[in-house]
Tab-separated table of C-alpha atoms and ligand atoms in Angstrom:
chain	number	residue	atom	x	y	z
A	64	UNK	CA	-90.530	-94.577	61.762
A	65	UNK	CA	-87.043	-94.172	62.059
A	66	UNK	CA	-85.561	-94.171	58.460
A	67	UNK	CA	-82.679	-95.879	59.502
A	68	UNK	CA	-82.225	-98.539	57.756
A	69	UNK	CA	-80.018	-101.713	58.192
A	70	UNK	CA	-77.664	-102.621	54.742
A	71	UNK	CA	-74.944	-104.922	53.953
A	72	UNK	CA	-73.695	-103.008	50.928
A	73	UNK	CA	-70.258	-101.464	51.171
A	74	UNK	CA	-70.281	-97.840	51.790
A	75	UNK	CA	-74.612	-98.390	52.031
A	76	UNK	CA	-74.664	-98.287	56.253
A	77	UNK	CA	-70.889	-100.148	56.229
A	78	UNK	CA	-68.338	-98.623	59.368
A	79	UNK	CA	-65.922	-97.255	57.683
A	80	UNK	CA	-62.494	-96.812	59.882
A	81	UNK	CA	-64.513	-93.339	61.119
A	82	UNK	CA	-67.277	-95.903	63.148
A	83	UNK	CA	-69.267	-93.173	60.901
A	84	UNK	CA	-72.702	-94.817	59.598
A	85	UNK	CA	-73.751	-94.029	55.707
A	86	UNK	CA	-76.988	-95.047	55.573
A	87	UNK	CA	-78.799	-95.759	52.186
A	88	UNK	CA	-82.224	-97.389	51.715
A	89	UNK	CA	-81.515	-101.091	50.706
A	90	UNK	CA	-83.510	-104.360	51.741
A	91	UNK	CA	-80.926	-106.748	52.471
A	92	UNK	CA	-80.111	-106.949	56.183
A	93	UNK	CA	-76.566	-106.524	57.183
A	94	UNK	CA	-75.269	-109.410	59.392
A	95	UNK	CA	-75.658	-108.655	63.670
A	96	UNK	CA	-73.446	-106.306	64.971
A	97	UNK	CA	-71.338	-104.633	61.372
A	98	UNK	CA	-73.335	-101.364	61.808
A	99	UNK	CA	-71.976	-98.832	64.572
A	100	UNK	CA	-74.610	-95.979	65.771
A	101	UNK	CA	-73.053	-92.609	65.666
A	102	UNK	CA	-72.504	-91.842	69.417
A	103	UNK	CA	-70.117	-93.699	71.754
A	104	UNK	CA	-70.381	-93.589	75.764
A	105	UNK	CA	-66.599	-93.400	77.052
A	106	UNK	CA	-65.356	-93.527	80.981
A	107	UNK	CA	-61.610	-93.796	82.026
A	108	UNK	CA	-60.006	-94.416	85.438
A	109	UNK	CA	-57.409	-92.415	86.994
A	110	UNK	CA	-55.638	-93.612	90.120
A	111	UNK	CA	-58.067	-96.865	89.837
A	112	UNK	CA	-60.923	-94.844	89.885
A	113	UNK	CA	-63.670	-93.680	87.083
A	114	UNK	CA	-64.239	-89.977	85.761
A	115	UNK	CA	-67.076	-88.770	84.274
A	116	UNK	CA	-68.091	-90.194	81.369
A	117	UNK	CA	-68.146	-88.581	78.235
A	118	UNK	CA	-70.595	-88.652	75.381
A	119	UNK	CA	-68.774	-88.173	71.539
A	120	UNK	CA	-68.596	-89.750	67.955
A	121	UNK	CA	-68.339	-93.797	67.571
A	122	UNK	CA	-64.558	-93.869	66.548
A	123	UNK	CA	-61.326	-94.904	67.404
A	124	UNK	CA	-60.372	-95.226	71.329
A	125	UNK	CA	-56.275	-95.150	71.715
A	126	UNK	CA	-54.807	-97.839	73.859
A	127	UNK	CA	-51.001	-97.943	74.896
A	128	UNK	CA	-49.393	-101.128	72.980
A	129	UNK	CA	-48.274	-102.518	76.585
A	130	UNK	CA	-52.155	-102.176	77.446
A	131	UNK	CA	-53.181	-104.711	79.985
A	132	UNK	CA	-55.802	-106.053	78.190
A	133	UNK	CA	-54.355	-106.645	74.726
A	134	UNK	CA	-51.531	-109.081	76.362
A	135	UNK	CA	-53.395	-110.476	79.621
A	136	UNK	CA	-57.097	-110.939	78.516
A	137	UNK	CA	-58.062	-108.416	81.169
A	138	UNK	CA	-60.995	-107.746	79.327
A	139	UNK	CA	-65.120	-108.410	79.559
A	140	UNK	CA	-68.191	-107.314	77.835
A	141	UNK	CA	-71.862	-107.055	77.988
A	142	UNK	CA	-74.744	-107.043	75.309
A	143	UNK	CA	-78.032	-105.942	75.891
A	144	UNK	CA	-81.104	-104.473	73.998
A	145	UNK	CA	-83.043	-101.672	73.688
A	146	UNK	CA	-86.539	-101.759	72.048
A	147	UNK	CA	-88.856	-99.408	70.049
A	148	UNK	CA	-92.159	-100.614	71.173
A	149	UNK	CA	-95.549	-100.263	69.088
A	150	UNK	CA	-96.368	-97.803	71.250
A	151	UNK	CA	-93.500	-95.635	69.440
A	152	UNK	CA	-91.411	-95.795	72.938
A	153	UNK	CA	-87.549	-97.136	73.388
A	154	UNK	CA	-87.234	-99.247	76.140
A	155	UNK	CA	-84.264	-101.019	77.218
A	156	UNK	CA	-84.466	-103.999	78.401
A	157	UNK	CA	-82.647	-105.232	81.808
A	158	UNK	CA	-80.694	-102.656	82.214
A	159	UNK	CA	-79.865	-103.437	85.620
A	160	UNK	CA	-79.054	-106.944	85.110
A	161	UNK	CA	-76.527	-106.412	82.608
A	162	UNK	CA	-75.203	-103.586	84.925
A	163	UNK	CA	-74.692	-106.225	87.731
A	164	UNK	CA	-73.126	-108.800	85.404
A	165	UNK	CA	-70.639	-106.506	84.212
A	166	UNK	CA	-69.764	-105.259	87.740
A	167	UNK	CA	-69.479	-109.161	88.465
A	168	UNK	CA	-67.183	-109.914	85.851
A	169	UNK	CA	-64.783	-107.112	86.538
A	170	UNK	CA	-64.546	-108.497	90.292
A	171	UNK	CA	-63.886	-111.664	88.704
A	172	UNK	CA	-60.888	-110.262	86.612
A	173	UNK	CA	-59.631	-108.041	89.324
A	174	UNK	CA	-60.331	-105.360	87.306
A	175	UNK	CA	-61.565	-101.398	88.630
A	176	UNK	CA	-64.714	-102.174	89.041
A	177	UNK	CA	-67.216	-98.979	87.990
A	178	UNK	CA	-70.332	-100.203	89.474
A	179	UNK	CA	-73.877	-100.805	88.367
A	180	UNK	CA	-74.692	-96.786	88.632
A	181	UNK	CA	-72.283	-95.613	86.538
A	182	UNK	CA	-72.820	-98.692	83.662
A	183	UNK	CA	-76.562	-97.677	83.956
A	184	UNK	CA	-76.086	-94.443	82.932
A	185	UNK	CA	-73.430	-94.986	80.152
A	186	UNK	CA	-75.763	-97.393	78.441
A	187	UNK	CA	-79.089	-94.740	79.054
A	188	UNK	CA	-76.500	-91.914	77.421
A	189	UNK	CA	-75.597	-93.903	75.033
A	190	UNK	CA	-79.272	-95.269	74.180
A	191	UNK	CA	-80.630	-91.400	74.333
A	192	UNK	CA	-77.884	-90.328	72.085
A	193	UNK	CA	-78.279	-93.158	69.524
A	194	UNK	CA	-82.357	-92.539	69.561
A	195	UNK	CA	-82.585	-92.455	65.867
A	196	UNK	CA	-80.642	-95.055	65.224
A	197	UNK	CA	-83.123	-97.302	66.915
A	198	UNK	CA	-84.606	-99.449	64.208
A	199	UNK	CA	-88.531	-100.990	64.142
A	200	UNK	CA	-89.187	-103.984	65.385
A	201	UNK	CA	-88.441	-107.006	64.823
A	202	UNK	CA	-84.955	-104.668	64.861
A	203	UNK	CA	-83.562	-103.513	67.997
A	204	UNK	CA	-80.436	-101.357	69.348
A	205	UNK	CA	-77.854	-103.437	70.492
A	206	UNK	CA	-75.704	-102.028	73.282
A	207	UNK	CA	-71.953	-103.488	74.200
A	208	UNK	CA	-70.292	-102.301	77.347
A	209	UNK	CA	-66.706	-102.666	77.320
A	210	UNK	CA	-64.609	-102.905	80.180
A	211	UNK	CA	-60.669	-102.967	78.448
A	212	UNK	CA	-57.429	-103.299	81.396
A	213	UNK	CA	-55.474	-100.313	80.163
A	214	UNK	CA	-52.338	-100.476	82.715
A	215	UNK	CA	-49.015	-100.319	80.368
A	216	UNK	CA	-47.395	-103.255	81.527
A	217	UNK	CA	-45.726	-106.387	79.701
A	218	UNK	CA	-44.752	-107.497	82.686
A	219	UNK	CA	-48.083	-107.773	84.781
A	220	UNK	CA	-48.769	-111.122	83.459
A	221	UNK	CA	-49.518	-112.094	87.031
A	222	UNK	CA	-50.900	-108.666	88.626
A	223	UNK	CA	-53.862	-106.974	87.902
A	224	UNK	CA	-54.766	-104.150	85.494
A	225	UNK	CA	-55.347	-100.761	88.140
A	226	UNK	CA	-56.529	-98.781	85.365
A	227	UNK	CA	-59.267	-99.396	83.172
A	228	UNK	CA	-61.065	-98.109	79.586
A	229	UNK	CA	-65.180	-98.552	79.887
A	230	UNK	CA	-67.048	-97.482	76.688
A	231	UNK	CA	-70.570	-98.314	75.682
A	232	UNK	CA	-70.916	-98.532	71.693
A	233	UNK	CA	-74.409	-99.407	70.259
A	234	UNK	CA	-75.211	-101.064	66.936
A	235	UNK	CA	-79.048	-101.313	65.263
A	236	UNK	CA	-79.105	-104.917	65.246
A	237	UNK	CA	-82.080	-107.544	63.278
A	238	UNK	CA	-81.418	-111.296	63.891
A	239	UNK	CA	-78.281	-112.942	64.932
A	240	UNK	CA	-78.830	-116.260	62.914
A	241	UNK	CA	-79.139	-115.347	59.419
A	242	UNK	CA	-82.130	-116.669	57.577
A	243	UNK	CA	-84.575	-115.085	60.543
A	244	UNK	CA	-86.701	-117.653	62.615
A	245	UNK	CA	-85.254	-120.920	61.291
A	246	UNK	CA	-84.595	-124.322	63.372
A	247	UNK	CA	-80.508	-124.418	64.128
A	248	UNK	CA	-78.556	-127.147	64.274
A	249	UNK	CA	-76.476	-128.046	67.007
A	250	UNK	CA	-73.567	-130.030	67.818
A	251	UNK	CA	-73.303	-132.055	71.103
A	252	UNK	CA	-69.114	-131.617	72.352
A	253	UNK	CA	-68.973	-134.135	75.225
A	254	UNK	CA	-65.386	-133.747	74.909
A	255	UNK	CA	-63.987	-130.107	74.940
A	256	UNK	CA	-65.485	-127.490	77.805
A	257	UNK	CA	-66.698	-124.051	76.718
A	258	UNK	CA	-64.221	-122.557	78.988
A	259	UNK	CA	-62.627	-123.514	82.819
A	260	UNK	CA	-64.535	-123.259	85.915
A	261	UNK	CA	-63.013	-119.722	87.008
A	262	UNK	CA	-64.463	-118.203	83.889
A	263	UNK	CA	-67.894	-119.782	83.496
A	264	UNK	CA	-69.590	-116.912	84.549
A	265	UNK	CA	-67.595	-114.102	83.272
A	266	UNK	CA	-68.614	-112.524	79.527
A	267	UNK	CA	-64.931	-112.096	78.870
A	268	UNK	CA	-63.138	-112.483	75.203
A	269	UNK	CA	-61.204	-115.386	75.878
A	270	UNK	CA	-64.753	-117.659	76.639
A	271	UNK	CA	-65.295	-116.978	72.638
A	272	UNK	CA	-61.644	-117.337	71.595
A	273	UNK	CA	-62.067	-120.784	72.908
A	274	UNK	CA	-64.921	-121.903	71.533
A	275	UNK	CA	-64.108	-121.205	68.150
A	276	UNK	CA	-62.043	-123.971	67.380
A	277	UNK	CA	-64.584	-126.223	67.625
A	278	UNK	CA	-67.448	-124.452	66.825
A	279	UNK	CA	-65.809	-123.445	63.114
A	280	UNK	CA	-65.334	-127.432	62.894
A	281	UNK	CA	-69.117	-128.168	63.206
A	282	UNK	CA	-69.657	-125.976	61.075
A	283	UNK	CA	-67.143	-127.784	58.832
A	284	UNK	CA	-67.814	-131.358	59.282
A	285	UNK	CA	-71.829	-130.707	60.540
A	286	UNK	CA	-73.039	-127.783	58.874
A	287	UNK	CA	-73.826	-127.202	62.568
A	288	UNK	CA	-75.017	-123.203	63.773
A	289	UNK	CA	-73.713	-123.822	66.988
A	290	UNK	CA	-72.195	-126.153	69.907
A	291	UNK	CA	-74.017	-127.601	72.682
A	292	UNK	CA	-70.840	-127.640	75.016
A	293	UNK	CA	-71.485	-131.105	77.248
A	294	UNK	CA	-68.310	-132.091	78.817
A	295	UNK	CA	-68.187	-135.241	80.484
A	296	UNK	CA	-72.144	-135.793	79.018
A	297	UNK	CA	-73.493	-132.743	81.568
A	298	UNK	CA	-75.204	-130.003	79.399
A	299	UNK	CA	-73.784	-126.458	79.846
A	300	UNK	CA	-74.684	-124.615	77.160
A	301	UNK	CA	-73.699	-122.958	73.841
A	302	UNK	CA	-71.097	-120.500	72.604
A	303	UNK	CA	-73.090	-117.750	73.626
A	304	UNK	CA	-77.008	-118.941	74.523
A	305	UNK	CA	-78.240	-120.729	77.294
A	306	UNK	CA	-80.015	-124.012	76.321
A	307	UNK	CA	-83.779	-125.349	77.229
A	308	UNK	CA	-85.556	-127.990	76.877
A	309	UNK	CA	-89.501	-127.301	75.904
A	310	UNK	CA	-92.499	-129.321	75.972
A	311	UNK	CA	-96.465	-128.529	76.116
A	312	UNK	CA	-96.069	-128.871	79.951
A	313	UNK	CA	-92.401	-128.325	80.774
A	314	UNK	CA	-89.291	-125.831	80.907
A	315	UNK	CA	-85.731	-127.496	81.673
A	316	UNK	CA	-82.264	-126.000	81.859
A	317	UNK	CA	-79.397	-126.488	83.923
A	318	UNK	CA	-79.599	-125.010	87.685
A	319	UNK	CA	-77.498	-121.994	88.098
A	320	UNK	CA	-73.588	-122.665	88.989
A	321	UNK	CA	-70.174	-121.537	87.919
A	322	UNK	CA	-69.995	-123.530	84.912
A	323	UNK	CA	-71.773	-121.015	82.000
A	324	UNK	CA	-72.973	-117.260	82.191
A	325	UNK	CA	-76.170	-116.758	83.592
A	326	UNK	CA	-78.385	-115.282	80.872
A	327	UNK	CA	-81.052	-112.152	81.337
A	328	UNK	CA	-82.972	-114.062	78.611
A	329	UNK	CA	-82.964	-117.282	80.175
A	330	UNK	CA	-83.837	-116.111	83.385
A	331	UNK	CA	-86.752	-114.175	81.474
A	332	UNK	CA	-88.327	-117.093	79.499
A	333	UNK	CA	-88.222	-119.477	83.154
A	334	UNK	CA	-90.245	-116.511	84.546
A	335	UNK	CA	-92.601	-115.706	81.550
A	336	UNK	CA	-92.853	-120.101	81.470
A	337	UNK	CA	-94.045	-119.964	85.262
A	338	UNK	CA	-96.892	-116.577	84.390
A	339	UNK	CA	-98.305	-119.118	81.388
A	340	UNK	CA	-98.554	-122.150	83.283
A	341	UNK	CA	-95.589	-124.264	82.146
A	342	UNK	CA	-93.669	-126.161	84.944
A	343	UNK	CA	-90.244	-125.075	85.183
A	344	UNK	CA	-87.528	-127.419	86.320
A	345	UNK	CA	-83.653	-126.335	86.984
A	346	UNK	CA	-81.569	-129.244	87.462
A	347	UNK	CA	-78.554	-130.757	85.475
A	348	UNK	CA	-79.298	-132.990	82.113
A	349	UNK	CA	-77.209	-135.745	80.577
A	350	UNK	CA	-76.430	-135.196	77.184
A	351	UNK	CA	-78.224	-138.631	76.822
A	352	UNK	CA	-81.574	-137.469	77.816
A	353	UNK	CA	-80.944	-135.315	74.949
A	354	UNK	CA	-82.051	-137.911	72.327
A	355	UNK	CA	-84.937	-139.373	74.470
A	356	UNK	CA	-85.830	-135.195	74.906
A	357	UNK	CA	-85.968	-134.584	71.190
A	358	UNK	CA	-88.413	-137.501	70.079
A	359	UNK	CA	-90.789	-135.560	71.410
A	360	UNK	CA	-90.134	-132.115	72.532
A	361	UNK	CA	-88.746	-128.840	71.996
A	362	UNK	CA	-85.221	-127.313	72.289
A	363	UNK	CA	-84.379	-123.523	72.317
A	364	UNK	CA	-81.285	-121.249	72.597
A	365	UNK	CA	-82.145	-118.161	74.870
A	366	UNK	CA	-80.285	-115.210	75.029
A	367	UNK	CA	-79.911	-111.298	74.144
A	368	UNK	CA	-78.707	-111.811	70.478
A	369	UNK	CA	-80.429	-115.342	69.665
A	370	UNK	CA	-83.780	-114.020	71.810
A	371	UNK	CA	-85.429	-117.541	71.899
A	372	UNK	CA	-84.450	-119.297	68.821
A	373	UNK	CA	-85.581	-123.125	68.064
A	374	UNK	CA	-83.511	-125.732	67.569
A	375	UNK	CA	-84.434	-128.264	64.469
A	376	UNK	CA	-81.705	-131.321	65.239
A	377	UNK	CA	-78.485	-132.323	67.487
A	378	UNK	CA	-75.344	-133.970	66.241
A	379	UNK	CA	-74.217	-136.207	68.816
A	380	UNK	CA	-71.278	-138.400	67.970
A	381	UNK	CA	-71.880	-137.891	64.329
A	382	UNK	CA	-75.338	-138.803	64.284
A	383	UNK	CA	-77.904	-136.264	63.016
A	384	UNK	CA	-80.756	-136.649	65.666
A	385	UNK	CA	-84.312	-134.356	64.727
A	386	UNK	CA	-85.678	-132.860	67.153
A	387	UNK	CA	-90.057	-132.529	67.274
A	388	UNK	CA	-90.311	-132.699	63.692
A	389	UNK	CA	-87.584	-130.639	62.845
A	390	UNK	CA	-89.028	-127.143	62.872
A	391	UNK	CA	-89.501	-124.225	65.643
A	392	UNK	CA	-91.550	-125.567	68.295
A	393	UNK	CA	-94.806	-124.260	69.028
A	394	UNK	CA	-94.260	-123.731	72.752
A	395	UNK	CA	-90.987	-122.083	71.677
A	396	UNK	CA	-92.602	-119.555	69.617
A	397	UNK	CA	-95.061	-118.892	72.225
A	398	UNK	CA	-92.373	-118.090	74.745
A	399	UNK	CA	-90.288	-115.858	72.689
A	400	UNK	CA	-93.636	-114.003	71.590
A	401	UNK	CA	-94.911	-113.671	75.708
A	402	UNK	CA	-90.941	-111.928	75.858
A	403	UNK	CA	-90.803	-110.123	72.593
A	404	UNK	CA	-94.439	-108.951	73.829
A	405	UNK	CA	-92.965	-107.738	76.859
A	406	UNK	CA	-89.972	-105.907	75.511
A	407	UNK	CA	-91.909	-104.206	72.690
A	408	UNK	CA	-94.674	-102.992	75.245
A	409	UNK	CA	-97.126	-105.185	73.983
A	410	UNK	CA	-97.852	-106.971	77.135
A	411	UNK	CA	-97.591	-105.539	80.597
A	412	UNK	CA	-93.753	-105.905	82.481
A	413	UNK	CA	-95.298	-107.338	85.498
A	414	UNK	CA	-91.834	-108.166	86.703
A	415	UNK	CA	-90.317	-104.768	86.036
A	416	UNK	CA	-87.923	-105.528	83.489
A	417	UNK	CA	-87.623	-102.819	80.732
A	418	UNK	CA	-86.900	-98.969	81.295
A	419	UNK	CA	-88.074	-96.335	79.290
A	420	UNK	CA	-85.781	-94.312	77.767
A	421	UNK	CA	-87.325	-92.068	75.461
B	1907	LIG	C1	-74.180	-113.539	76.674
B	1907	LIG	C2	-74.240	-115.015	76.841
B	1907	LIG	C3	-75.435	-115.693	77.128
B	1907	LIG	C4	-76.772	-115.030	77.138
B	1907	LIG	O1	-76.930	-114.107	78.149
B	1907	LIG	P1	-78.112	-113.034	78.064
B	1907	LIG	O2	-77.989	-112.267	79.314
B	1907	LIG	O3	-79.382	-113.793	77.967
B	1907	LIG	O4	-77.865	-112.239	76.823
B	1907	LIG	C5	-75.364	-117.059	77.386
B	1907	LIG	N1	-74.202	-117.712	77.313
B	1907	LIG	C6	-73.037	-117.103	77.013
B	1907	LIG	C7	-71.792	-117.899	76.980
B	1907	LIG	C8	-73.024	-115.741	76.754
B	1907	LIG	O5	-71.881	-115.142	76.426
């Protein structure tokens, strides 16, 4: 529909240093978030306050070396979707959600804050301008906000950044885990948080440059996807997706604090759990009710990149523990269908969640 086409091949739909996209037919996918969409979405502050935003090529953005953000961490992100449905329409998905979140995690890093309006219509340019790049489904347009402290100053280690760089870039994304819908495996950490309590709920860079440490060594020692942070034996969640626990009758995750970022997705699936009948608990689990959990039932990653993805068996203090009988769960695939359904305009939005963009 589009002719756009996702590739791994170098120079076949690779960035090159332009953020230019060379697209050639090819069937292998290229891995979440390599390919940049043409058009960029870019906003600056002056005097601690936001211009108008400008729409222009994917390439480059100049920062001063004493940049805020490079030395201080001053920085925080989104990532959201947008949708081609079967009806031939893009829809993005949220919008307003991640606008909020964003907002939030600028107050939180005592950043300029640009506010949900202007974030919601950066990512609509930058979703209208990127139209074509919009792949079929199961494919989808990622966006990523960027929100970069751009004050030059090396010595502001313990003042905040008053000027700011937003940009919203846009990638045509298919699935995060490689080898499509296929049960993960997950490490339980009941030793190492995810991050500290101030930045729990804040999408900001140094959340990930924490967790890779240990996540890489999972990987290592585990052949683990992922780690199910549990400090202390209280479930949080993983790198980057909110964890549930599914049965034929029941939907559990951890009630909403400031210990781990409070996913559109997993908000989403609680809702879409409630519409189908499912009884839908919030409430804090010990990583030991883990094992009784998985004799049984179902265990899923939510979020924008991972969508709803299954979880096949846990590593808990070296032990390799299956979960249901190792595969997807069935109620897991029928709650990331009853949200796919929704996002693709398949099913009605009875909750008001996508926004049409063209
Ligand atoms: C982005 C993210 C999620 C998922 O949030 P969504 O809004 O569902 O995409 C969950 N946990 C962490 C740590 C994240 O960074």
């Amino acid at each position: 529909m589009t002719g756009f086409v996702m590739t791994s091949q170098p120079g076949n739909g690779a960035v090159d240093h332009t953020g230019v996209v060379d697209a050639v037919p090819s069937t292998t996918p290229a891995p979440f978030g390599t390919i940049a969409a043409p058009v960029m979405v870019v906003a600056v502050t002056s005097g601690g306050v936001f211009g108008a935003p400008s729409v222009q090529p994917t390439e480059p953005v100049q920062l001063h070396p004493f940049a805020h953000g490079l030395h201080y961490g001053s920085s925080c992100f989104e990532g959201l979707k947008a949708h081609r449905g079967v009806d031939g329409v893009v829809r993005a998905f949220r919008l307003d959600y991640h606008a909020q979140r964003l907002s939030e995690s600028a107050r939180r890093l005592h950043l300029p804050d640009p506010g949900e309006q202007l974030i919601v219509t950066m990512i609509e340019q930058a979703i209208r301008a990127n139209l074509e790049a919009v792949p079929d489904a199961p494919g989808a347009l990622y966006l990523r906000p960027v929100l970069i402290g751009t004050e030059a100053n090396i010595g502001a280690a313990a003042t905040p950044s008053r000027e700011a760089l937003l940009y919203v870039v846009a990638s045509p994304v298919g699935d995060y885990f490689a080898g499509g819908i296929r049960p993960l495996t997950l490490q339980v950490e009941t030793d190492i948080p995810r991050t500290t309590p101030q930045f729990g709920q804040v999408k900001t860079g140094a959340n990930y440059a924490m967790a890779l440490d240990v996540t890489l060594q999972a990987g290592r020692d585990h052949g683990a996807d992922q780690v199910l942070f549990a400090p202390g034996g209280d479930v949080q969640e993983t790198g980057a997706a909110n964890f549930l626990l599914i049965n034929d009758d029941w939907v559990v995750t951890r009630a909403l604090d400031s210990t781990f970022l409070h996913g559109a997705t997993r908000d989403a699936i609680l809702r879409l759990a409630g519409d189908l009948g499912y009884r839908v608990e919030e409430r804090s689990i010990p990583s030991d009710e883990l094992v009784a959990w998985a004799a049984g039932g179902e265990a899923a990653l939510a979020g924008t990149a991972a969508v709803l993805s299954g979880v096949g068996a846990l590593i808990m203090e070296g032990r390799r523990i299956t979960v249901g009988d190792g595969q997807v769960g069935a109620n897991t695939l029928r709650l990331r269908q009853a949200l796919v359904d929704v996002q693709q305009g398949r099913a009605d939005d009875l909750h008001g969640w996508t926004s049409v963009i063209g």
